[in-house]
Structures are given as structure tokens and as C-alpha cells.
Amino acid sequence: MRARLKPGRTAELRKKLETGAFESLRPFGRELSSALRRARRDPETGEAVWEEQCFCSPPLAMERPAVLDHYFDDIRTEAVAPGQGWRRIEGLPKLWH
């Protein structure tokens, strides 16, 4: 996943992740919350990057309207094997300080 945080919404998203506000969203809340807490920042583009398991078609069909579209613009997905995405971005700085 790659996306740009919307200006002025970063602090709100961080607080919601810290308080577990999305955990109860079924069936994706726990996975989405965990992935966003572990997200990285691409210093070249300024984008947030993370790996998220999704079984929807199209990808993120539930996550986008419920959470992602409120906090991010330019959301893009790329299919990777489980864990491969995290390995590719592990050297990037963490999104949350």
C-alpha cells in the first residue's frame, strides 16, 4: 500500500490508532489497525507505505469508505506475497515517531 496522508488529519489518525478506534470494524479492523501502526514513510515521496492483507475485490473495498478515504489521498495497492511488502519497506523510517 502507498498513500498520502491528508493535511491536518495525521494527529487524528494517530490518536484513533492509539485508542484502538478501528479494532471493532469487522472483518478488517484489527488487520488495518495493526498495519497502520507499523506503517513506514517513504522519504523520497513522503508517502505512507504498509502491507495489509485484503481479500476484497476490488482491493480495500471495505477499508476505503470506512477509514482510509478519510485520512489518505492517492491510495495505491500492489499485490505481494504475505510478508514481502514489510521486507521491502523495513529500512524506511517509521511513519509514527
Short mmCIF file of N, CA and C in Angstrom, two decimals:
data_model
loop_
_atom_site.label_atom_id
_atom_site.label_comp_id
_atom_site.label_asym_id
_atom_site.label_seq_id
_atom_site.Cartn_x
_atom_site.Cartn_y
_atom_site.Cartn_z
N MET A 1 0.84 -1.17 0.00
CA MET A 1 0.00 0.00 0.00
C MET A 1 0.88 1.23 0.00
N ARG A 2 0.43 2.24 -0.72
CA ARG A 2 1.05 3.56 -0.73
C ARG A 2 -0.07 4.57 -0.72
N ALA A 3 0.10 5.63 0.07
CA ALA A 3 -0.92 6.66 0.13
C ALA A 3 -0.33 7.92 0.75
N ARG A 4 -0.98 9.04 0.47
CA ARG A 4 -0.57 10.32 1.06
C ARG A 4 -1.54 10.68 2.18
N LEU A 5 -0.99 10.97 3.35
CA LEU A 5 -1.83 11.43 4.46
C LEU A 5 -2.43 12.78 4.10
N LYS A 6 -3.70 12.94 4.36
CA LYS A 6 -4.36 14.22 4.10
C LYS A 6 -3.88 15.25 5.12
N PRO A 7 -3.58 16.45 4.65
CA PRO A 7 -3.12 17.50 5.57
C PRO A 7 -4.13 17.72 6.70
N GLY A 8 -3.62 17.86 7.91
CA GLY A 8 -4.46 18.13 9.05
C GLY A 8 -5.15 16.94 9.67
N ARG A 9 -4.94 15.75 9.14
CA ARG A 9 -5.62 14.57 9.69
C ARG A 9 -4.67 13.56 10.34
N THR A 10 -3.39 13.85 10.30
CA THR A 10 -2.40 12.92 10.84
C THR A 10 -2.59 12.69 12.33
N ALA A 11 -2.73 13.77 13.10
CA ALA A 11 -2.87 13.63 14.56
C ALA A 11 -4.14 12.86 14.92
N GLU A 12 -5.21 13.12 14.20
CA GLU A 12 -6.48 12.41 14.45
C GLU A 12 -6.32 10.91 14.20
N LEU A 13 -5.68 10.56 13.08
CA LEU A 13 -5.48 9.15 12.77
C LEU A 13 -4.60 8.49 13.82
N ARG A 14 -3.53 9.15 14.20
CA ARG A 14 -2.63 8.57 15.20
C ARG A 14 -3.38 8.31 16.51
N LYS A 15 -4.17 9.27 16.95
CA LYS A 15 -4.94 9.10 18.19
C LYS A 15 -5.91 7.92 18.08
N LYS A 16 -6.58 7.81 16.95
CA LYS A 16 -7.52 6.70 16.76
C LYS A 16 -6.80 5.36 16.77
N LEU A 17 -5.61 5.31 16.19
CA LEU A 17 -4.84 4.06 16.22
C LEU A 17 -4.39 3.74 17.64
N GLU A 18 -3.97 4.76 18.39
CA GLU A 18 -3.53 4.55 19.77
C GLU A 18 -4.66 4.07 20.66
N THR A 19 -5.88 4.54 20.41
CA THR A 19 -7.02 4.16 21.25
C THR A 19 -7.76 2.92 20.74
N GLY A 20 -7.34 2.38 19.61
CA GLY A 20 -7.97 1.18 19.06
C GLY A 20 -9.34 1.44 18.46
N ALA A 21 -9.56 2.66 17.97
CA ALA A 21 -10.88 3.05 17.47
C ALA A 21 -11.38 2.20 16.30
N PHE A 22 -10.48 1.61 15.53
CA PHE A 22 -10.90 0.84 14.35
C PHE A 22 -10.94 -0.66 14.61
N GLU A 23 -10.49 -1.09 15.76
CA GLU A 23 -10.38 -2.52 16.08
C GLU A 23 -11.69 -3.28 15.91
N SER A 24 -12.82 -2.63 16.22
CA SER A 24 -14.10 -3.33 16.18
C SER A 24 -14.73 -3.40 14.79
N LEU A 25 -14.13 -2.76 13.81
CA LEU A 25 -14.66 -2.82 12.44
C LEU A 25 -14.43 -4.21 11.89
N ARG A 26 -15.49 -4.88 11.50
CA ARG A 26 -15.39 -6.25 11.00
C ARG A 26 -15.59 -6.28 9.51
N PRO A 27 -14.82 -7.08 8.83
CA PRO A 27 -13.85 -8.05 9.31
C PRO A 27 -12.42 -7.54 9.31
N PHE A 28 -12.17 -6.28 9.02
CA PHE A 28 -10.82 -5.80 8.73
C PHE A 28 -10.17 -4.93 9.81
N GLY A 29 -10.87 -4.56 10.85
CA GLY A 29 -10.39 -3.57 11.81
C GLY A 29 -9.06 -3.88 12.47
N ARG A 30 -8.90 -5.10 12.93
CA ARG A 30 -7.63 -5.45 13.60
C ARG A 30 -6.46 -5.43 12.63
N GLU A 31 -6.64 -6.01 11.47
CA GLU A 31 -5.56 -6.04 10.46
C GLU A 31 -5.19 -4.63 10.03
N LEU A 32 -6.18 -3.82 9.73
CA LEU A 32 -5.92 -2.45 9.29
C LEU A 32 -5.21 -1.66 10.38
N SER A 33 -5.68 -1.77 11.61
CA SER A 33 -5.06 -1.04 12.72
C SER A 33 -3.61 -1.45 12.91
N SER A 34 -3.37 -2.75 12.91
CA SER A 34 -2.01 -3.25 13.08
C SER A 34 -1.10 -2.76 11.95
N ALA A 35 -1.59 -2.83 10.73
CA ALA A 35 -0.79 -2.41 9.58
C ALA A 35 -0.48 -0.91 9.65
N LEU A 36 -1.46 -0.10 9.98
CA LEU A 36 -1.22 1.35 10.04
C LEU A 36 -0.31 1.73 11.20
N ARG A 37 -0.37 1.00 12.29
CA ARG A 37 0.56 1.28 13.40
C ARG A 37 2.00 0.99 13.00
N ARG A 38 2.19 0.02 12.12
CA ARG A 38 3.54 -0.39 11.68
C ARG A 38 3.98 0.34 10.41
N ALA A 39 3.16 1.22 9.87
CA ALA A 39 3.43 1.88 8.59
C ALA A 39 4.78 2.61 8.60
N ARG A 40 5.32 2.74 7.43
CA ARG A 40 6.59 3.43 7.21
C ARG A 40 6.34 4.67 6.34
N ARG A 41 7.37 5.53 6.27
CA ARG A 41 7.30 6.73 5.43
C ARG A 41 8.40 6.65 4.40
N ASP A 42 8.02 6.80 3.14
CA ASP A 42 9.00 6.83 2.06
C ASP A 42 9.58 8.24 2.00
N PRO A 43 10.84 8.42 2.37
CA PRO A 43 11.42 9.76 2.41
C PRO A 43 11.52 10.42 1.03
N GLU A 44 11.54 9.64 -0.02
CA GLU A 44 11.62 10.20 -1.37
C GLU A 44 10.31 10.80 -1.84
N THR A 45 9.19 10.20 -1.42
CA THR A 45 7.89 10.66 -1.88
C THR A 45 7.02 11.28 -0.78
N GLY A 46 7.38 11.01 0.48
CA GLY A 46 6.58 11.46 1.60
C GLY A 46 5.35 10.60 1.85
N GLU A 47 5.21 9.53 1.10
CA GLU A 47 4.03 8.67 1.22
C GLU A 47 4.14 7.72 2.41
N ALA A 48 2.98 7.37 2.94
CA ALA A 48 2.90 6.29 3.92
C ALA A 48 2.88 4.99 3.13
N VAL A 49 3.60 3.99 3.63
CA VAL A 49 3.64 2.68 2.97
C VAL A 49 3.46 1.59 4.03
N TRP A 50 2.71 0.57 3.67
CA TRP A 50 2.48 -0.53 4.59
C TRP A 50 1.99 -1.74 3.81
N GLU A 51 2.00 -2.89 4.48
CA GLU A 51 1.43 -4.11 3.91
C GLU A 51 0.15 -4.42 4.66
N GLU A 52 -0.85 -4.78 3.91
CA GLU A 52 -2.13 -5.13 4.52
C GLU A 52 -2.74 -6.30 3.77
N GLN A 53 -3.21 -7.27 4.51
CA GLN A 53 -3.88 -8.42 3.91
C GLN A 53 -5.31 -8.03 3.57
N CYS A 54 -5.71 -8.26 2.34
CA CYS A 54 -7.06 -7.89 1.90
C CYS A 54 -7.57 -8.96 0.94
N PHE A 55 -8.81 -9.38 1.16
CA PHE A 55 -9.41 -10.40 0.31
C PHE A 55 -10.54 -9.84 -0.54
N CYS A 56 -10.70 -8.52 -0.54
CA CYS A 56 -11.78 -7.86 -1.27
C CYS A 56 -11.45 -7.74 -2.76
N SER A 57 -12.49 -7.63 -3.54
CA SER A 57 -12.33 -7.33 -4.96
C SER A 57 -13.36 -6.25 -5.29
N PRO A 58 -12.88 -5.08 -5.63
CA PRO A 58 -11.50 -4.61 -5.74
C PRO A 58 -10.86 -4.50 -4.36
N PRO A 59 -9.52 -4.42 -4.34
CA PRO A 59 -8.82 -4.30 -3.06
C PRO A 59 -9.33 -3.11 -2.24
N LEU A 60 -9.42 -3.32 -0.95
CA LEU A 60 -9.81 -2.29 0.03
C LEU A 60 -11.25 -1.81 -0.14
N ALA A 61 -12.10 -2.64 -0.68
CA ALA A 61 -13.50 -2.25 -0.92
C ALA A 61 -14.21 -1.83 0.36
N MET A 62 -13.87 -2.43 1.47
CA MET A 62 -14.50 -2.07 2.75
C MET A 62 -13.67 -1.03 3.51
N GLU A 63 -12.36 -1.19 3.47
CA GLU A 63 -11.48 -0.32 4.24
C GLU A 63 -11.49 1.14 3.77
N ARG A 64 -11.59 1.33 2.46
CA ARG A 64 -11.54 2.69 1.93
C ARG A 64 -12.69 3.56 2.42
N PRO A 65 -13.94 3.16 2.23
CA PRO A 65 -15.02 4.05 2.68
C PRO A 65 -15.11 4.16 4.20
N ALA A 66 -14.71 3.12 4.91
CA ALA A 66 -14.83 3.13 6.37
C ALA A 66 -13.74 3.94 7.06
N VAL A 67 -12.52 3.93 6.50
CA VAL A 67 -11.39 4.57 7.19
C VAL A 67 -10.45 5.30 6.23
N LEU A 68 -9.90 4.57 5.28
CA LEU A 68 -8.77 5.08 4.50
C LEU A 68 -9.06 6.36 3.72
N ASP A 69 -10.20 6.45 3.08
CA ASP A 69 -10.50 7.65 2.28
C ASP A 69 -10.60 8.92 3.12
N HIS A 70 -10.88 8.78 4.40
CA HIS A 70 -10.97 9.95 5.28
C HIS A 70 -9.58 10.50 5.61
N TYR A 71 -8.58 9.62 5.67
CA TYR A 71 -7.24 10.01 6.11
C TYR A 71 -6.19 10.08 5.01
N PHE A 72 -6.47 9.46 3.87
CA PHE A 72 -5.45 9.36 2.82
C PHE A 72 -5.99 9.77 1.45
N ASP A 73 -5.08 10.27 0.63
CA ASP A 73 -5.32 10.52 -0.79
C ASP A 73 -4.37 9.63 -1.58
N ASP A 74 -4.63 9.51 -2.87
CA ASP A 74 -3.74 8.77 -3.78
C ASP A 74 -3.41 7.38 -3.26
N ILE A 75 -4.42 6.65 -2.85
CA ILE A 75 -4.22 5.29 -2.32
C ILE A 75 -3.95 4.34 -3.48
N ARG A 76 -2.84 3.59 -3.37
CA ARG A 76 -2.47 2.64 -4.41
C ARG A 76 -2.11 1.30 -3.77
N THR A 77 -2.47 0.25 -4.46
CA THR A 77 -2.16 -1.09 -3.97
C THR A 77 -1.25 -1.82 -4.95
N GLU A 78 -0.54 -2.79 -4.42
CA GLU A 78 0.30 -3.67 -5.23
C GLU A 78 0.23 -5.04 -4.59
N ALA A 79 -0.06 -6.05 -5.36
CA ALA A 79 -0.12 -7.41 -4.82
C ALA A 79 1.28 -7.93 -4.53
N VAL A 80 1.47 -8.46 -3.33
CA VAL A 80 2.74 -9.08 -2.94
C VAL A 80 2.42 -10.32 -2.11
N ALA A 81 3.38 -11.20 -1.99
CA ALA A 81 3.22 -12.37 -1.13
C ALA A 81 3.20 -11.90 0.33
N PRO A 82 2.48 -12.59 1.21
CA PRO A 82 2.45 -12.19 2.61
C PRO A 82 3.84 -12.01 3.20
N GLY A 83 4.06 -10.86 3.83
CA GLY A 83 5.34 -10.54 4.45
C GLY A 83 6.34 -9.89 3.51
N GLN A 84 6.16 -10.06 2.21
CA GLN A 84 7.11 -9.50 1.24
C GLN A 84 7.10 -7.97 1.28
N GLY A 85 5.92 -7.38 1.43
CA GLY A 85 5.84 -5.92 1.48
C GLY A 85 6.60 -5.35 2.66
N TRP A 86 6.42 -5.97 3.84
CA TRP A 86 7.13 -5.50 5.03
C TRP A 86 8.64 -5.62 4.84
N ARG A 87 9.09 -6.70 4.23
CA ARG A 87 10.54 -6.86 3.99
C ARG A 87 11.05 -5.76 3.07
N ARG A 88 10.27 -5.38 2.08
CA ARG A 88 10.69 -4.35 1.13
C ARG A 88 10.80 -2.97 1.76
N ILE A 89 10.01 -2.72 2.80
CA ILE A 89 9.99 -1.37 3.38
C ILE A 89 10.62 -1.29 4.77
N GLU A 90 11.17 -2.39 5.27
CA GLU A 90 11.67 -2.41 6.64
C GLU A 90 12.77 -1.38 6.91
N GLY A 91 13.50 -0.96 5.90
CA GLY A 91 14.57 0.02 6.08
C GLY A 91 14.10 1.46 6.07
N LEU A 92 12.83 1.68 5.77
CA LEU A 92 12.30 3.04 5.73
C LEU A 92 11.98 3.52 7.15
N PRO A 93 12.00 4.84 7.37
CA PRO A 93 11.66 5.35 8.71
C PRO A 93 10.20 5.07 9.04
N LYS A 94 9.94 4.91 10.33
CA LYS A 94 8.57 4.68 10.78
C LYS A 94 7.72 5.91 10.51
N LEU A 95 6.45 5.69 10.18
CA LEU A 95 5.55 6.80 9.94
C LEU A 95 5.27 7.57 11.22
N TRP A 96 5.13 6.84 12.32
CA TRP A 96 4.84 7.47 13.62
C TRP A 96 6.10 7.54 14.43
N HIS A 97 6.43 8.70 14.90
CA HIS A 97 7.69 8.92 15.66
C HIS A 97 7.57 8.34 17.05
#
